[in-house]
Coordinates of C-alpha atoms in Angstrom, one line a residue:
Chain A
X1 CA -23.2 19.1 -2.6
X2 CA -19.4 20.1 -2.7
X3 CA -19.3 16.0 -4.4
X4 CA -20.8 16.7 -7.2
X5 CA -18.8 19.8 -7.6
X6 CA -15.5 18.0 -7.1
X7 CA -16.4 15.6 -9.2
X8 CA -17.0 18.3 -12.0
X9 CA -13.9 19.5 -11.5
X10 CA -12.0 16.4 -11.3
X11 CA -13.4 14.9 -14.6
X12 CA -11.2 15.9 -16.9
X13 CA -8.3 15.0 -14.8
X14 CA -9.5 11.5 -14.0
X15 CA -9.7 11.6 -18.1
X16 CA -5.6 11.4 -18.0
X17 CA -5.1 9.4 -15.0
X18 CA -7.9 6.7 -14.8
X19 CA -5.3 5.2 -17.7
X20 CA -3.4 3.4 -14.6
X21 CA -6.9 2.4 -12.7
X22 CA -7.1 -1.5 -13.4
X23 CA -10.1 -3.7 -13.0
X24 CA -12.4 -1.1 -11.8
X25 CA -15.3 -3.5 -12.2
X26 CA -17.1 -4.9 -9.1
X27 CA -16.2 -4.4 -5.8
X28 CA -14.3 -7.7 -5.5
X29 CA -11.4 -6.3 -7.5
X30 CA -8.6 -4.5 -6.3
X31 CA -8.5 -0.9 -7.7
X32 CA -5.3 0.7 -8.1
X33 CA -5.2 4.7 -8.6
X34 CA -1.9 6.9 -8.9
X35 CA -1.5 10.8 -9.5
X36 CA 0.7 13.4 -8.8
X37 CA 0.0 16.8 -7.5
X38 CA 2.5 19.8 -8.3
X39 CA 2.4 22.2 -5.7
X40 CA 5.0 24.9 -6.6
X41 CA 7.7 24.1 -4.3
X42 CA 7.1 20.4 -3.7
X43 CA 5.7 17.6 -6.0
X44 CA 3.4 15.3 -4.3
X45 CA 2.4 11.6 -5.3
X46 CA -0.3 9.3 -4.6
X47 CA -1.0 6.2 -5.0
X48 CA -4.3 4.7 -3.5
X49 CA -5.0 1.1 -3.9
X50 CA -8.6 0.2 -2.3
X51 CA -9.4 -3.6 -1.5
X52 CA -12.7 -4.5 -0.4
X53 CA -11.9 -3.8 3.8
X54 CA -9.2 -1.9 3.6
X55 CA -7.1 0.8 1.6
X56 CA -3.4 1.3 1.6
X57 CA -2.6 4.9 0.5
X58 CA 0.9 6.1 -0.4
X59 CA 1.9 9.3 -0.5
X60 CA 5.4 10.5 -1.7
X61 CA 6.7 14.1 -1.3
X62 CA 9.5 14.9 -4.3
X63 CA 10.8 11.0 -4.1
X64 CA 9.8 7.9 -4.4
X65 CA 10.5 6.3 -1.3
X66 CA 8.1 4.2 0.6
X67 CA 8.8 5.9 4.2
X68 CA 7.1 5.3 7.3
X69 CA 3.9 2.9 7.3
X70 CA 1.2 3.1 9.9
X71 CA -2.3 1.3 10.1
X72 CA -5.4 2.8 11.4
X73 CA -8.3 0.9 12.4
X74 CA -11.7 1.3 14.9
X75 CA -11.2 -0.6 17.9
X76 CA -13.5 -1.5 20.9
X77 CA -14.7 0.2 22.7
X78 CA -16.8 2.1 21.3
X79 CA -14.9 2.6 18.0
X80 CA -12.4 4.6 18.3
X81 CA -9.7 5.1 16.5
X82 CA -6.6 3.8 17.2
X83 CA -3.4 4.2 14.9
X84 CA -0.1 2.2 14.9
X85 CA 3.5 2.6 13.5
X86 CA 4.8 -0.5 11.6
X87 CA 7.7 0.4 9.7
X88 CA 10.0 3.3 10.3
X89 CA 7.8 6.0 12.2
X90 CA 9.1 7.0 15.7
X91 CA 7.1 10.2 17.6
X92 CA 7.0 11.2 14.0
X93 CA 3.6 12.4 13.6
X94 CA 3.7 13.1 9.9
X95 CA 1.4 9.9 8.1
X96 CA 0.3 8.7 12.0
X97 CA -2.8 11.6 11.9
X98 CA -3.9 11.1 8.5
X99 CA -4.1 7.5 8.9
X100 CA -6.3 8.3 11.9
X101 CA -8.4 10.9 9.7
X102 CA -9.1 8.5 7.2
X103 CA -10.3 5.9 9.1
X104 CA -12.4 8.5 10.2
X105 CA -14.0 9.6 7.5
X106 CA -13.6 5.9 4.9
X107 CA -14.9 3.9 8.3
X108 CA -12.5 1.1 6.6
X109 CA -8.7 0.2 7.6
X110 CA -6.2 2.0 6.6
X111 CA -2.7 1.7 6.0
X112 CA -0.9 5.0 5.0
X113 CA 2.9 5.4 4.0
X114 CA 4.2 8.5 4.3
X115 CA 7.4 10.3 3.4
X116 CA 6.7 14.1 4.1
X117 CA 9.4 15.2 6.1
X118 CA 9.2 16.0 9.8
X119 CA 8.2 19.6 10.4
X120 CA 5.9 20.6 7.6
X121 CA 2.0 20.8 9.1
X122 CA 1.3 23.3 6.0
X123 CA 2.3 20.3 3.1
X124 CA 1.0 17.5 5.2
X125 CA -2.4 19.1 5.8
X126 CA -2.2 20.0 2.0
X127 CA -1.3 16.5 1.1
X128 CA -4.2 15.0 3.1
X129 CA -6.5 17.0 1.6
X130 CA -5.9 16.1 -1.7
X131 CA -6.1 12.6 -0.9
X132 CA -9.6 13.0 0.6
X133 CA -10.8 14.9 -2.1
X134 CA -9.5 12.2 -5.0
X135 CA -11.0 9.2 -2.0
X136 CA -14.4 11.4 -2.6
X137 CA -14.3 11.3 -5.9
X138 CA -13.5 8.1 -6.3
X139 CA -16.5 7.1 -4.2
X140 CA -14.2 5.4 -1.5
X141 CA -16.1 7.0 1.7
X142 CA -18.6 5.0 3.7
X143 CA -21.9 7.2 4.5
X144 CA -21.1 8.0 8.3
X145 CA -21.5 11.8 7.9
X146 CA -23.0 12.7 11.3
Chain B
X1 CA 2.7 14.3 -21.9
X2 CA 3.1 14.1 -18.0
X3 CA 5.7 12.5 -16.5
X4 CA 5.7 9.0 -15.6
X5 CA 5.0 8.4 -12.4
X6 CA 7.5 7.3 -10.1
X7 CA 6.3 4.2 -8.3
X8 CA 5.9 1.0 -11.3
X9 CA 3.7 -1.6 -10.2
X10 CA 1.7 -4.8 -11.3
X11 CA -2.1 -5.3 -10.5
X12 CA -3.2 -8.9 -11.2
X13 CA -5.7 -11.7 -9.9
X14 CA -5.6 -15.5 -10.3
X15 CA -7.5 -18.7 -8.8
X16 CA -5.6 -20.2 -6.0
X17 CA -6.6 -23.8 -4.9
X18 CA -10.2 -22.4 -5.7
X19 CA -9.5 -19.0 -3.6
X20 CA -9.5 -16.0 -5.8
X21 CA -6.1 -14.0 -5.2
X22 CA -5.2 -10.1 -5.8
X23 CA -1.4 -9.0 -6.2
X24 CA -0.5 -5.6 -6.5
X25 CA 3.9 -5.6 -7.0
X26 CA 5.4 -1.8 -6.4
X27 CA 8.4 -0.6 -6.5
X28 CA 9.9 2.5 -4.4
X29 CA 12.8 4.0 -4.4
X30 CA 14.2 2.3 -1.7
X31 CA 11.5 -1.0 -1.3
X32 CA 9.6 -3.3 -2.8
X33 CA 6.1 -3.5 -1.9
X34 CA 4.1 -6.8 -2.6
X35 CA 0.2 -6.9 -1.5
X36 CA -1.1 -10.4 -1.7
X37 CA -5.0 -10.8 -1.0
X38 CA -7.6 -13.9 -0.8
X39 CA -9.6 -11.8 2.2
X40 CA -10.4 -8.0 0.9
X41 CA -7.5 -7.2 3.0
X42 CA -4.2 -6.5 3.5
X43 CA -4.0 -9.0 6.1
X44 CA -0.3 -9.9 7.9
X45 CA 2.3 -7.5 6.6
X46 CA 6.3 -8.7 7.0
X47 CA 9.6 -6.5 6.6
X48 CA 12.5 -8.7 4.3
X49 CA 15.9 -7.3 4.4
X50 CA 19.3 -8.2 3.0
X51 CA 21.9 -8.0 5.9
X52 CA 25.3 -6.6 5.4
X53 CA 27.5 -9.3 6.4
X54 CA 31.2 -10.5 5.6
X55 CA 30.6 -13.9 4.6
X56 CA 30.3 -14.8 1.6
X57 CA 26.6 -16.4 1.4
X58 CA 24.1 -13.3 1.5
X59 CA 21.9 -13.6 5.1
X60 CA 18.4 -12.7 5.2
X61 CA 16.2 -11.0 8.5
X62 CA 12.7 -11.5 8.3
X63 CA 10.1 -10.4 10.2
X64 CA 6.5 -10.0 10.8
X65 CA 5.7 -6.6 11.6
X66 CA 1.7 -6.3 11.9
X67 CA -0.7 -9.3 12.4
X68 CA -0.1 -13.3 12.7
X69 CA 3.2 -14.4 14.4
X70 CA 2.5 -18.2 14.4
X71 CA 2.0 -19.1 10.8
X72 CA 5.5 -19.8 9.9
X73 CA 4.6 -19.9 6.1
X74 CA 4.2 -16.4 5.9
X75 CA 7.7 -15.8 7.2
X76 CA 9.0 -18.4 4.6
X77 CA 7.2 -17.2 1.8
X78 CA 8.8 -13.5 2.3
X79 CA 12.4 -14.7 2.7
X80 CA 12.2 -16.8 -0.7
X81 CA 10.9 -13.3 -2.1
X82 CA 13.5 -11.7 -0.6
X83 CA 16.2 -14.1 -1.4
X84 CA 14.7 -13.8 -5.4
X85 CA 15.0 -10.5 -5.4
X86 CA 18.9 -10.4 -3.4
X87 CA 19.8 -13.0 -6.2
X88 CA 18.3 -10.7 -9.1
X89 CA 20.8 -7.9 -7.9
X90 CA 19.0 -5.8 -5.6
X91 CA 19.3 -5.2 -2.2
X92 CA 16.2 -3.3 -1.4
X93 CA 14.1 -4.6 1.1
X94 CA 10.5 -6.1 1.0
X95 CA 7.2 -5.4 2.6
X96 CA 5.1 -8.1 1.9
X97 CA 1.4 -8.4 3.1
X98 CA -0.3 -11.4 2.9
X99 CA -4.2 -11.6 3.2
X100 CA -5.1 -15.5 3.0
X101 CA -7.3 -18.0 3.4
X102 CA -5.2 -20.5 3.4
X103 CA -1.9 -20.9 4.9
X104 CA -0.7 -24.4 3.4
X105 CA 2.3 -24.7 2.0
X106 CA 0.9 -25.3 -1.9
X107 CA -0.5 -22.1 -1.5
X108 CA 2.5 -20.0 -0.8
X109 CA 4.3 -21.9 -3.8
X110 CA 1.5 -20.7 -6.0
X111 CA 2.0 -17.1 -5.0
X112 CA 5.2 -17.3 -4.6
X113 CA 5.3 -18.5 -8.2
X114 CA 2.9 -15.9 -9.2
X115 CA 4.9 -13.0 -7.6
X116 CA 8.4 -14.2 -9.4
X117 CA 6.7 -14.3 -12.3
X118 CA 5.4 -10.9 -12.7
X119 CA 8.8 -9.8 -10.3
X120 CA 9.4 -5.5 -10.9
X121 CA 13.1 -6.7 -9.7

C-alpha cells in the first residue's frame, strides 16, 4: 500500500540519484546508493551500500565525517536483537537504536555510522525515517511484516 | 545541478584466486573506509591509525575491532593500507572490513594491490 505510494513519489528523485547506484544487476553485486536530504536547518546524507547479508548505512548530519559505527544483528535465543558499538560510540545512543530498528525491519545485519550529534531525538528520528523509506524503496526489506 | 555529495568512493569487483571480490573505497572527512567482500558480507572490520610520535619513522596501531582476532593477515593487510595511505600524505585513519574466503597471504597481496590501485588517498 503506502510502497507503491512511496515509490510514486520517489521516482523522479531516484531519476537524479540512481546516477551513483553501480552494478544494480543481480543480487550478487554490491549496490551502492547515496542522497542527501535538506531539512531546513540541517543537511542530511546517506549513503547505503547493500551486500548480499548485510548493509552498511551511513548517515552524515552537515559533515562528512564517518562518526560512530555500530553493528546490529539477531542473536540466539530466540532472535533478538542485539546491537554493538565498534568505533567511537560510548552511552551515546544516537546510530546504536537505528541500527537495532533496522535489523528489525531488513532481518539482515547491519552496520550503521552515525554522526548526529548527541541530544537531537527530533533529527535522528527524522534521519531514520528517511533512510527506511529510501531501504523501502529500494526493495532492501525482507517480508517479516507480522 | 545539486551539489556533489560529500563522501567519494569506488565500487568495483574482480576474480580473486577464482573467488569473486567486491570493494567499495570511501572517503570521509576524517577516515577512510575500505569494504572488501568474497562472502555477501562485511565480514572482520579493523581500525588503522597513524600515531603521533617523535621519531622520525611514522608508527602505525592496528587493530581488529569486530570479528576474527587470530588471522594475522587481516591485521597485516590493514597496516600496509595504512602505511600507503600515511606515505601518500594523509594521516586519516582506516576502517577496513574484510569479508573472505580465503585468508592466504596471495590473497591479501591481490587486494591489497587492487585497493592501492583504485586508492581515493
Amino acid at each position: 500500500m503506502s510502497s507503491k505510494e512511496l515509490e510514486e513519489s520517489l521516482s523522479e528523485l531516484q531519476v537524479g540519484k540512481r546516477q551513483s547506484v553501480q552494478n544494480d544487476m543481480s543480487e550478487g553485486e554490491v549496490q551502492v546508493s547515496c542522497f542527501t536530504e535538506d531539512l531546513h536547518d540541517v543537511t542530511l546524507h546517506f549513503q547505503i551500500v547493500k551486500f548480499s547479508k548485510q548493509i552498511y548505512a551511513w548517515i552524515g548530519c552537515n559533515s562528512a565525517k564517518l562518526g560512530h559505527l555500530y553493528a546490529a544483528a539477531t542473536t540466539r535465543p530466540n532472535n533478538i536483537v542485539s546491537v554493538t558499538s565498534i568505533l567511537g560510540g560510548t552511552s551515546d545512543n544516537t546510530g546504536s537504536s537505528i541500527a537495532r530498528r533496522l535489523v528489525l525491519k531488513t532481518g539482515l545485519n547491519i552496520v550503521v555510522a552515525c554522526n548526529i550529534p548527541k541530544d537531537s531525538p527530533m533529527l535522528e528520528a527524522t534521519a531514520e525515517r528517511k533512510l527506511t523509506e529510501r531501504l523501502a524503496s529500494l526493495g532492501y526489506f525482507r517480508p517479516r511484516e507480522i | 545541478m545539486a551539489a556533489q555529495f560529500p563522501v567519494a568512493h569506488k565500487s568495483f569487483s574482480l576474480d580473486i584466486k577464482g573467488n569473486k571480490t567486491d570493494i567499495v573505497i570511501c572517503k570521509y572527512d576524517d577516515n577512510f573506509l575500505v569494504m572488501v567482500t568474497q562472502i555477501g558480507c562485511m565480514g572482520t572490520i579493523l581500525h588503522a591509525r597513524k600515531e603521533e610520535g617523535v621519531s622520525t619513522e611514522p608508527t602505525f596501531h592496528v587493530a581488529v575491532i569486530f570479528g576474527k582476532r587470530d588471522e594475522p593477515f587481516l591485521a597485516a593487510c590493514a597496516r600496509q593500507l595504512i602505511e600507503n595511505i600515511s606515505s601518500c600524505g594523509s594521516t586519516r585513519p582506516l576502517v577496513l572490513s574484510l569479508g573472505l574466503k580465503d585468508h592466504s597471504p596471495g590473497t591479501m597481496k591481490e587486494i591489497i594491490y587492487a585497493v592501492m590501485e583504485n586508492r581515493l588517498w
